[in-house]
PDB file of C-alpha atoms in Angstrom:
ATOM      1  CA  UNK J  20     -17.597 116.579  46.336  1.00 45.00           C
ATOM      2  CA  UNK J  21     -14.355 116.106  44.216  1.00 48.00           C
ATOM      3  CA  UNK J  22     -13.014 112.680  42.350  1.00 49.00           C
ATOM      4  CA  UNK J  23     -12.619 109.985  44.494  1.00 50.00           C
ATOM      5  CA  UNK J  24     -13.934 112.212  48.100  1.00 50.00           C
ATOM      6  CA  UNK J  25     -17.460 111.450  49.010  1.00 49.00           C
ATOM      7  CA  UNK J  26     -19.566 114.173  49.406  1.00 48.00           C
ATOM      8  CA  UNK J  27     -19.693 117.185  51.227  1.00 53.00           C
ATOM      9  CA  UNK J  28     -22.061 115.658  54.644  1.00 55.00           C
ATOM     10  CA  UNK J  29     -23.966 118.619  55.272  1.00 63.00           C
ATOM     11  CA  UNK J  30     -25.425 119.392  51.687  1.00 67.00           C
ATOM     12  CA  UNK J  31     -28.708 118.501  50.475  1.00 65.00           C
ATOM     13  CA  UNK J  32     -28.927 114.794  49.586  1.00 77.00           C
ATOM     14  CA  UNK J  33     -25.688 114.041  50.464  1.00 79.00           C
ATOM     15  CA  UNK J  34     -25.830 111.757  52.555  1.00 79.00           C
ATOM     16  CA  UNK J  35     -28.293 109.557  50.232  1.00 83.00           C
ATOM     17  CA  UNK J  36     -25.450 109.873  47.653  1.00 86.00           C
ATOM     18  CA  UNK J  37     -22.959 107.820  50.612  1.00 87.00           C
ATOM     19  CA  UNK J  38     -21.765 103.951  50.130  1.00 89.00           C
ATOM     20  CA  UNK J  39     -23.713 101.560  53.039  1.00 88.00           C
ATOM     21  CA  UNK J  40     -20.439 102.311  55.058  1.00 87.00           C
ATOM     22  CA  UNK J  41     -19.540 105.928  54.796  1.00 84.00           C
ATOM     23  CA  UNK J  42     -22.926 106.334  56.543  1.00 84.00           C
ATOM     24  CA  UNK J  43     -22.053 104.387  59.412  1.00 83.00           C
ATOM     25  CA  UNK J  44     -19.049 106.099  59.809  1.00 80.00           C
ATOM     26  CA  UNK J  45     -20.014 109.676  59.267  1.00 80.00           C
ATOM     27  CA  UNK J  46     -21.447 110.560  62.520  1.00 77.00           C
ATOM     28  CA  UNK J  47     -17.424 109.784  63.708  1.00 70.00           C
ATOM     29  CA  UNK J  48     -16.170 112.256  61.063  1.00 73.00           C
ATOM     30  CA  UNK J  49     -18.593 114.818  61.950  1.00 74.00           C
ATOM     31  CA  UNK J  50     -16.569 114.928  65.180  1.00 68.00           C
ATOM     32  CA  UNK J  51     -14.150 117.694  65.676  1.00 73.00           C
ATOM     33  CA  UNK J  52     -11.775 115.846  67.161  1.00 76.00           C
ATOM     34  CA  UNK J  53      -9.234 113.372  65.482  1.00 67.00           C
ATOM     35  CA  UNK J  54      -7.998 111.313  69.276  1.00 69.00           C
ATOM     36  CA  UNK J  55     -11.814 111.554  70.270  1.00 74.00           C
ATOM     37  CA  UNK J  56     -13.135 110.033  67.174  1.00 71.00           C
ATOM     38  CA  UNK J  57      -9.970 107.018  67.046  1.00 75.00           C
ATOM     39  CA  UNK J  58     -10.709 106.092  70.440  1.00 77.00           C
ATOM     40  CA  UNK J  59     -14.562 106.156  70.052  1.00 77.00           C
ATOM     41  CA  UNK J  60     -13.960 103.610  67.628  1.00 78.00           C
ATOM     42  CA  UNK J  61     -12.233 101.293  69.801  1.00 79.00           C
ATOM     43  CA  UNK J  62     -14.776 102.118  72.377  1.00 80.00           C
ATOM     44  CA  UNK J  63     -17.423 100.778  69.997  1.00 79.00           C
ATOM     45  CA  UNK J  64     -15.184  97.822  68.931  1.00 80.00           C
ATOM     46  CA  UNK J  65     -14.585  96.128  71.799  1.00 80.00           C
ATOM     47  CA  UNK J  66     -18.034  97.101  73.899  1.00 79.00           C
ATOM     48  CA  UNK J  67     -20.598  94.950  73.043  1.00 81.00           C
ATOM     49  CA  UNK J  68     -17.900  92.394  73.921  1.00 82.00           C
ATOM     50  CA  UNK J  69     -16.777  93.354  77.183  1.00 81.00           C
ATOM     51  CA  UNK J  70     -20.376  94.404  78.195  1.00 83.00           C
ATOM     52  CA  UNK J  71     -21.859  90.503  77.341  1.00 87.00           C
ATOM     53  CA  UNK J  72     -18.623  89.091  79.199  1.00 83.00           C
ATOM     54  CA  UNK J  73     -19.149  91.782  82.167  1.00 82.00           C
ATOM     55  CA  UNK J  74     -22.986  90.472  82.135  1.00 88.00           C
ATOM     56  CA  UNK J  75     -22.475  86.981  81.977  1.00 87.00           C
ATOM     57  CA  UNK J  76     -20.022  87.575  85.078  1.00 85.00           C
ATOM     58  CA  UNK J  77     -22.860  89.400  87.182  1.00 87.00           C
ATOM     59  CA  UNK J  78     -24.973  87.695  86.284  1.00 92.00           C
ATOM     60  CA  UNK J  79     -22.943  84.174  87.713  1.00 89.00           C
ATOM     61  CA  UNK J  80     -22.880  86.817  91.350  1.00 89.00           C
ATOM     62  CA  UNK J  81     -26.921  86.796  90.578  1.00 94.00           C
ATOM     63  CA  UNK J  82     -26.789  83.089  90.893  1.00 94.00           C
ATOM     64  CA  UNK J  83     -24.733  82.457  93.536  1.00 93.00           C
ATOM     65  CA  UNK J  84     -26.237  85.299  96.066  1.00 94.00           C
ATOM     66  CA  UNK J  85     -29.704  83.210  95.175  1.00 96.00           C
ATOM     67  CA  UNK J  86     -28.225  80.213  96.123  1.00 96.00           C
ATOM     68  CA  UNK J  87     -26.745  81.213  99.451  1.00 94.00           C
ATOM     69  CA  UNK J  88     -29.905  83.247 100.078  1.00 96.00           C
ATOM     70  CA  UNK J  89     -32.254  79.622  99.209  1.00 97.00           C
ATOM     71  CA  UNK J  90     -30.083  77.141 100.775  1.00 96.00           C
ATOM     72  CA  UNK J  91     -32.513  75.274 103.408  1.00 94.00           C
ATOM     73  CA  UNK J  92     -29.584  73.527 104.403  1.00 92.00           C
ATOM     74  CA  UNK J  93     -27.156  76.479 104.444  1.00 92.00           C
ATOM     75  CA  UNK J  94     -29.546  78.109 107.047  1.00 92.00           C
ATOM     76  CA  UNK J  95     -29.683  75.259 109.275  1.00 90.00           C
ATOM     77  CA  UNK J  96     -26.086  74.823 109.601  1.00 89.00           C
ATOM     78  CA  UNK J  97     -26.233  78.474 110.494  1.00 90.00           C
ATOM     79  CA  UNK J  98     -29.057  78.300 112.911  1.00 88.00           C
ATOM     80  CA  UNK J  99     -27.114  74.768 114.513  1.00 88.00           C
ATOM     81  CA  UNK J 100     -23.501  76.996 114.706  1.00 88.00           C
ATOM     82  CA  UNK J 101     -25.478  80.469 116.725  1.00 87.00           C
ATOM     83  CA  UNK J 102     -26.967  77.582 119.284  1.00 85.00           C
ATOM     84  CA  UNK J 103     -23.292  76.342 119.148  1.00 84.00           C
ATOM     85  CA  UNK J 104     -21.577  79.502 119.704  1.00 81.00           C
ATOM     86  CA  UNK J 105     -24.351  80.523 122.282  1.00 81.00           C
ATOM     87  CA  UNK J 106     -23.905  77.525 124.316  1.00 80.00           C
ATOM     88  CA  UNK J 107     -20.178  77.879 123.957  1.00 78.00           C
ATOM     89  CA  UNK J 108     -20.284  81.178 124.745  1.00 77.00           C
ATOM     90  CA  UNK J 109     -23.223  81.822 127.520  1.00 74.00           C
ATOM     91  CA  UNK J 110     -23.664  77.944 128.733  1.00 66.00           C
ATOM     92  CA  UNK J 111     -27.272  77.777 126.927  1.00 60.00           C
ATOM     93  CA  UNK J 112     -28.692  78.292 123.495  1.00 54.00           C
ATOM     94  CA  UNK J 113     -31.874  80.898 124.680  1.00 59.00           C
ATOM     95  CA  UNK J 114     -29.446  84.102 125.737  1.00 63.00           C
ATOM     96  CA  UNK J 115     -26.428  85.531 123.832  1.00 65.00           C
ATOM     97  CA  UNK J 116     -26.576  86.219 120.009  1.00 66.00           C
ATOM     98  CA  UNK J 117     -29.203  86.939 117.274  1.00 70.00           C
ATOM     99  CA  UNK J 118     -27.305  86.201 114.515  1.00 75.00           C
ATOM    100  CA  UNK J 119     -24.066  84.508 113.190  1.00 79.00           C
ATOM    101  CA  UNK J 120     -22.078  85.162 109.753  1.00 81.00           C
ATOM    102  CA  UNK J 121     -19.570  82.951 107.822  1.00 81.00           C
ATOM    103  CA  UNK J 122     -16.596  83.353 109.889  1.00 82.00           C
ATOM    104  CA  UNK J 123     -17.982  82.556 112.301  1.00 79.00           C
ATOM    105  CA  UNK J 124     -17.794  78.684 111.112  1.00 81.00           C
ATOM    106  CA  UNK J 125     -14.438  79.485 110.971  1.00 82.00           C
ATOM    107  CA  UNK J 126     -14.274  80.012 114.552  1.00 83.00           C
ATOM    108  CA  UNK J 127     -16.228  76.702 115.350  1.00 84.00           C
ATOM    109  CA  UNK J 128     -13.364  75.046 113.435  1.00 84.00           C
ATOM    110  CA  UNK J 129     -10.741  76.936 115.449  1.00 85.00           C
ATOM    111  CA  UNK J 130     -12.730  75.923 119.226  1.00 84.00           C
ATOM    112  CA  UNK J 131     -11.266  72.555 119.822  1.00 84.00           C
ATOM    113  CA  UNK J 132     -11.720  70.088 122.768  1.00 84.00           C
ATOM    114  CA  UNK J 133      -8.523  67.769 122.019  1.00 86.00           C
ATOM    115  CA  UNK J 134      -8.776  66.354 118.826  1.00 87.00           C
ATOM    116  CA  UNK J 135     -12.067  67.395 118.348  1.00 87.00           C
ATOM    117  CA  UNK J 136     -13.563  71.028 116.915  1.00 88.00           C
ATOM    118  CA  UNK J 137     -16.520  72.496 117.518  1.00 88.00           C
ATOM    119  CA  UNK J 138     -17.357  72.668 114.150  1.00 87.00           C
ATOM    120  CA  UNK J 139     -16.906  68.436 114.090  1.00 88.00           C
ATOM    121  CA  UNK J 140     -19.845  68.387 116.463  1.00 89.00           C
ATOM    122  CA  UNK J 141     -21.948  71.039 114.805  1.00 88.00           C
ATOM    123  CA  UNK J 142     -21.280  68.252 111.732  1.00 87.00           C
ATOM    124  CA  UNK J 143     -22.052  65.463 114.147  1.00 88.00           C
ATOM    125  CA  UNK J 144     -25.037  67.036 114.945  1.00 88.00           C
ATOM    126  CA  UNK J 145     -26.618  67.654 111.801  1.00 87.00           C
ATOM    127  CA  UNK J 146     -26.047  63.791 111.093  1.00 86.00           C
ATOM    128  CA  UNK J 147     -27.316  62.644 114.810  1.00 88.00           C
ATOM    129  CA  UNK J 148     -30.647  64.317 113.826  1.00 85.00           C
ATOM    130  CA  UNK J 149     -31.435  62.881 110.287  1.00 85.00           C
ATOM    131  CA  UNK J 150     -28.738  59.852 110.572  1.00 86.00           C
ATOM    132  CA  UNK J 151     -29.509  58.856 106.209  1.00 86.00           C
ATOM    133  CA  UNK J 152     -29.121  62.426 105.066  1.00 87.00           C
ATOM    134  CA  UNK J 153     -26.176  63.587 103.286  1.00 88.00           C
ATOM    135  CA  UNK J 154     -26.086  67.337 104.746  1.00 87.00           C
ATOM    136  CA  UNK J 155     -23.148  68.299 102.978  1.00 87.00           C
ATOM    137  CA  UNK J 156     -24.439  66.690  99.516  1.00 91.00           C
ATOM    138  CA  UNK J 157     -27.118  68.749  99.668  1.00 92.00           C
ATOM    139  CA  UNK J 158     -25.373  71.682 100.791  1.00 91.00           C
ATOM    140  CA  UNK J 159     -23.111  71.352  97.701  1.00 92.00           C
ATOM    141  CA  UNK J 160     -25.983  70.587  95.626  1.00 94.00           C
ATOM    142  CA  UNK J 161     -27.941  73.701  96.777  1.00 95.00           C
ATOM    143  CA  UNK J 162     -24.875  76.463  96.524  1.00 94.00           C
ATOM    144  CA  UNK J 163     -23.729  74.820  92.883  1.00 93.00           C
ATOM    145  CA  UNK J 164     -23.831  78.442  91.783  1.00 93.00           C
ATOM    146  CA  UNK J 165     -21.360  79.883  94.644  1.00 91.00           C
ATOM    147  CA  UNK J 166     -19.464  76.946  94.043  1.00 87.00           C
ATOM    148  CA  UNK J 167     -18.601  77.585  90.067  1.00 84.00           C
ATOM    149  CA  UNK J 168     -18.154  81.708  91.216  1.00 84.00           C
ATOM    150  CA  UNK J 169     -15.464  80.720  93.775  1.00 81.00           C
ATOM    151  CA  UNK J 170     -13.521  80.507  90.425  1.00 75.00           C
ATOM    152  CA  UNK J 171     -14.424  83.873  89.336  1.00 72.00           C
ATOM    153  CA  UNK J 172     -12.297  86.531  90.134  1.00 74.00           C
ATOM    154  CA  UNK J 173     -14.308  89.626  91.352  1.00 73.00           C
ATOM    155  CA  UNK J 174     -11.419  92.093  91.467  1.00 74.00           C
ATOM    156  CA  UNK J 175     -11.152  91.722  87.884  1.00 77.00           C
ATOM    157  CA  UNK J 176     -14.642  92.011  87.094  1.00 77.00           C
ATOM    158  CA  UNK J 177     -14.614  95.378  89.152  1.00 80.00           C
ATOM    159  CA  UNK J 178     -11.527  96.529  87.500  1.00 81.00           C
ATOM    160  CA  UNK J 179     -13.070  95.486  84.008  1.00 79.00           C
ATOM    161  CA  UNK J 180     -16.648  97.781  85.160  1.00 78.00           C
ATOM    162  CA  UNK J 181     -14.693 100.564  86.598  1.00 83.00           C
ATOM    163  CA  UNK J 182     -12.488 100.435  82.803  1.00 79.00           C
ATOM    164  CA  UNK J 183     -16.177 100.178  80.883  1.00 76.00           C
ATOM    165  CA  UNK J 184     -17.325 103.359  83.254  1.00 79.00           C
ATOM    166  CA  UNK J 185     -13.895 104.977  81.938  1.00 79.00           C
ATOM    167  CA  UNK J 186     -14.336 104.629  78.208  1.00 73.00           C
ATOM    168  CA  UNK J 187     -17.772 105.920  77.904  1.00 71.00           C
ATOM    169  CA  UNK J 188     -16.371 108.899  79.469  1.00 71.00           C
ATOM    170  CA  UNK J 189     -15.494 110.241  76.156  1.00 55.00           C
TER     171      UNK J 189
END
């Protein structure tokens, strides 16, 4: 090459003759493309960032679907509100339905008898059958990791995967 210009890339030896950092850098000006190789670079910048921030976010989901899908106490109060909605529902807890989701607490809360919801006896039940426990202690305990997620918001976290999908699209 001429004064001050490294090297010619493609001859002989050439690249031995590069500084440390015109070696990283020469696969980007082997590209034929000027706006491909300045946003590769950002790319590359800001990556290994997003992608540990992105992890550390799933990972926190990891947690928190392990803790819902663990919780002893969690399933109880599930099992307790389809006996509740069953009786409520069909008049005794051995017909009506096989399962019951979130919401459906919801609806216990909503099913009131004066002052009082259903979901305030499902509570009064779970203390009527182990009167020194601390149910909802525990449950907080147990789902700790849903608990510091609730914070988390996943819309971004999608929008921030979907962007990371977009950029290696180069």
């Amino acid at each position: 090459g001429g004064a001050g210009r490294p090297p010619e890339p493609r001859a002989p030896g050439a690249r031995a003759k590069l500084r440390d950092v015109e070696q990283m850098v020469l696969p980007f000006a082997l590209l034929r493309r000027g706006a491909a190789r300045v946003r590769l670079l950002c790319i590359a910048r800001e990556a290994r960032v997003q992608f540990k921030s992105t992890s550390r976010s799933l990972a926190a989901i990891r947690r928190a679907c392990n803790a819902i899908k663990s919780s002893a106490t969690l399933k109880e109060v599930m099992l307790l509100a389809l006996d509740l909605g069953n009786f409520i529902n069909h008049g005794s807890s051995g017909v009506g339905a096989k399962a019951v989701n979130i919401g459906s607490l919801v609806a216990l809360r909503d099913f009131k008898s004066g002052r009082m919801s259903s979901l305030h006896f499902l509570c009064a039940s779970l203390l009527r059958s182990a009167p020194g426990r601390a149910a909802s202690d525990e449950l907080e305990a147990e789902l700790q990791p849903a608990l510091a997620l609730a914070k988390l918001q996943v819309q971004n976290l999608s929008s921030a995967m979907r962007n990371f999908a977009r950029d290696l699209e180069v």
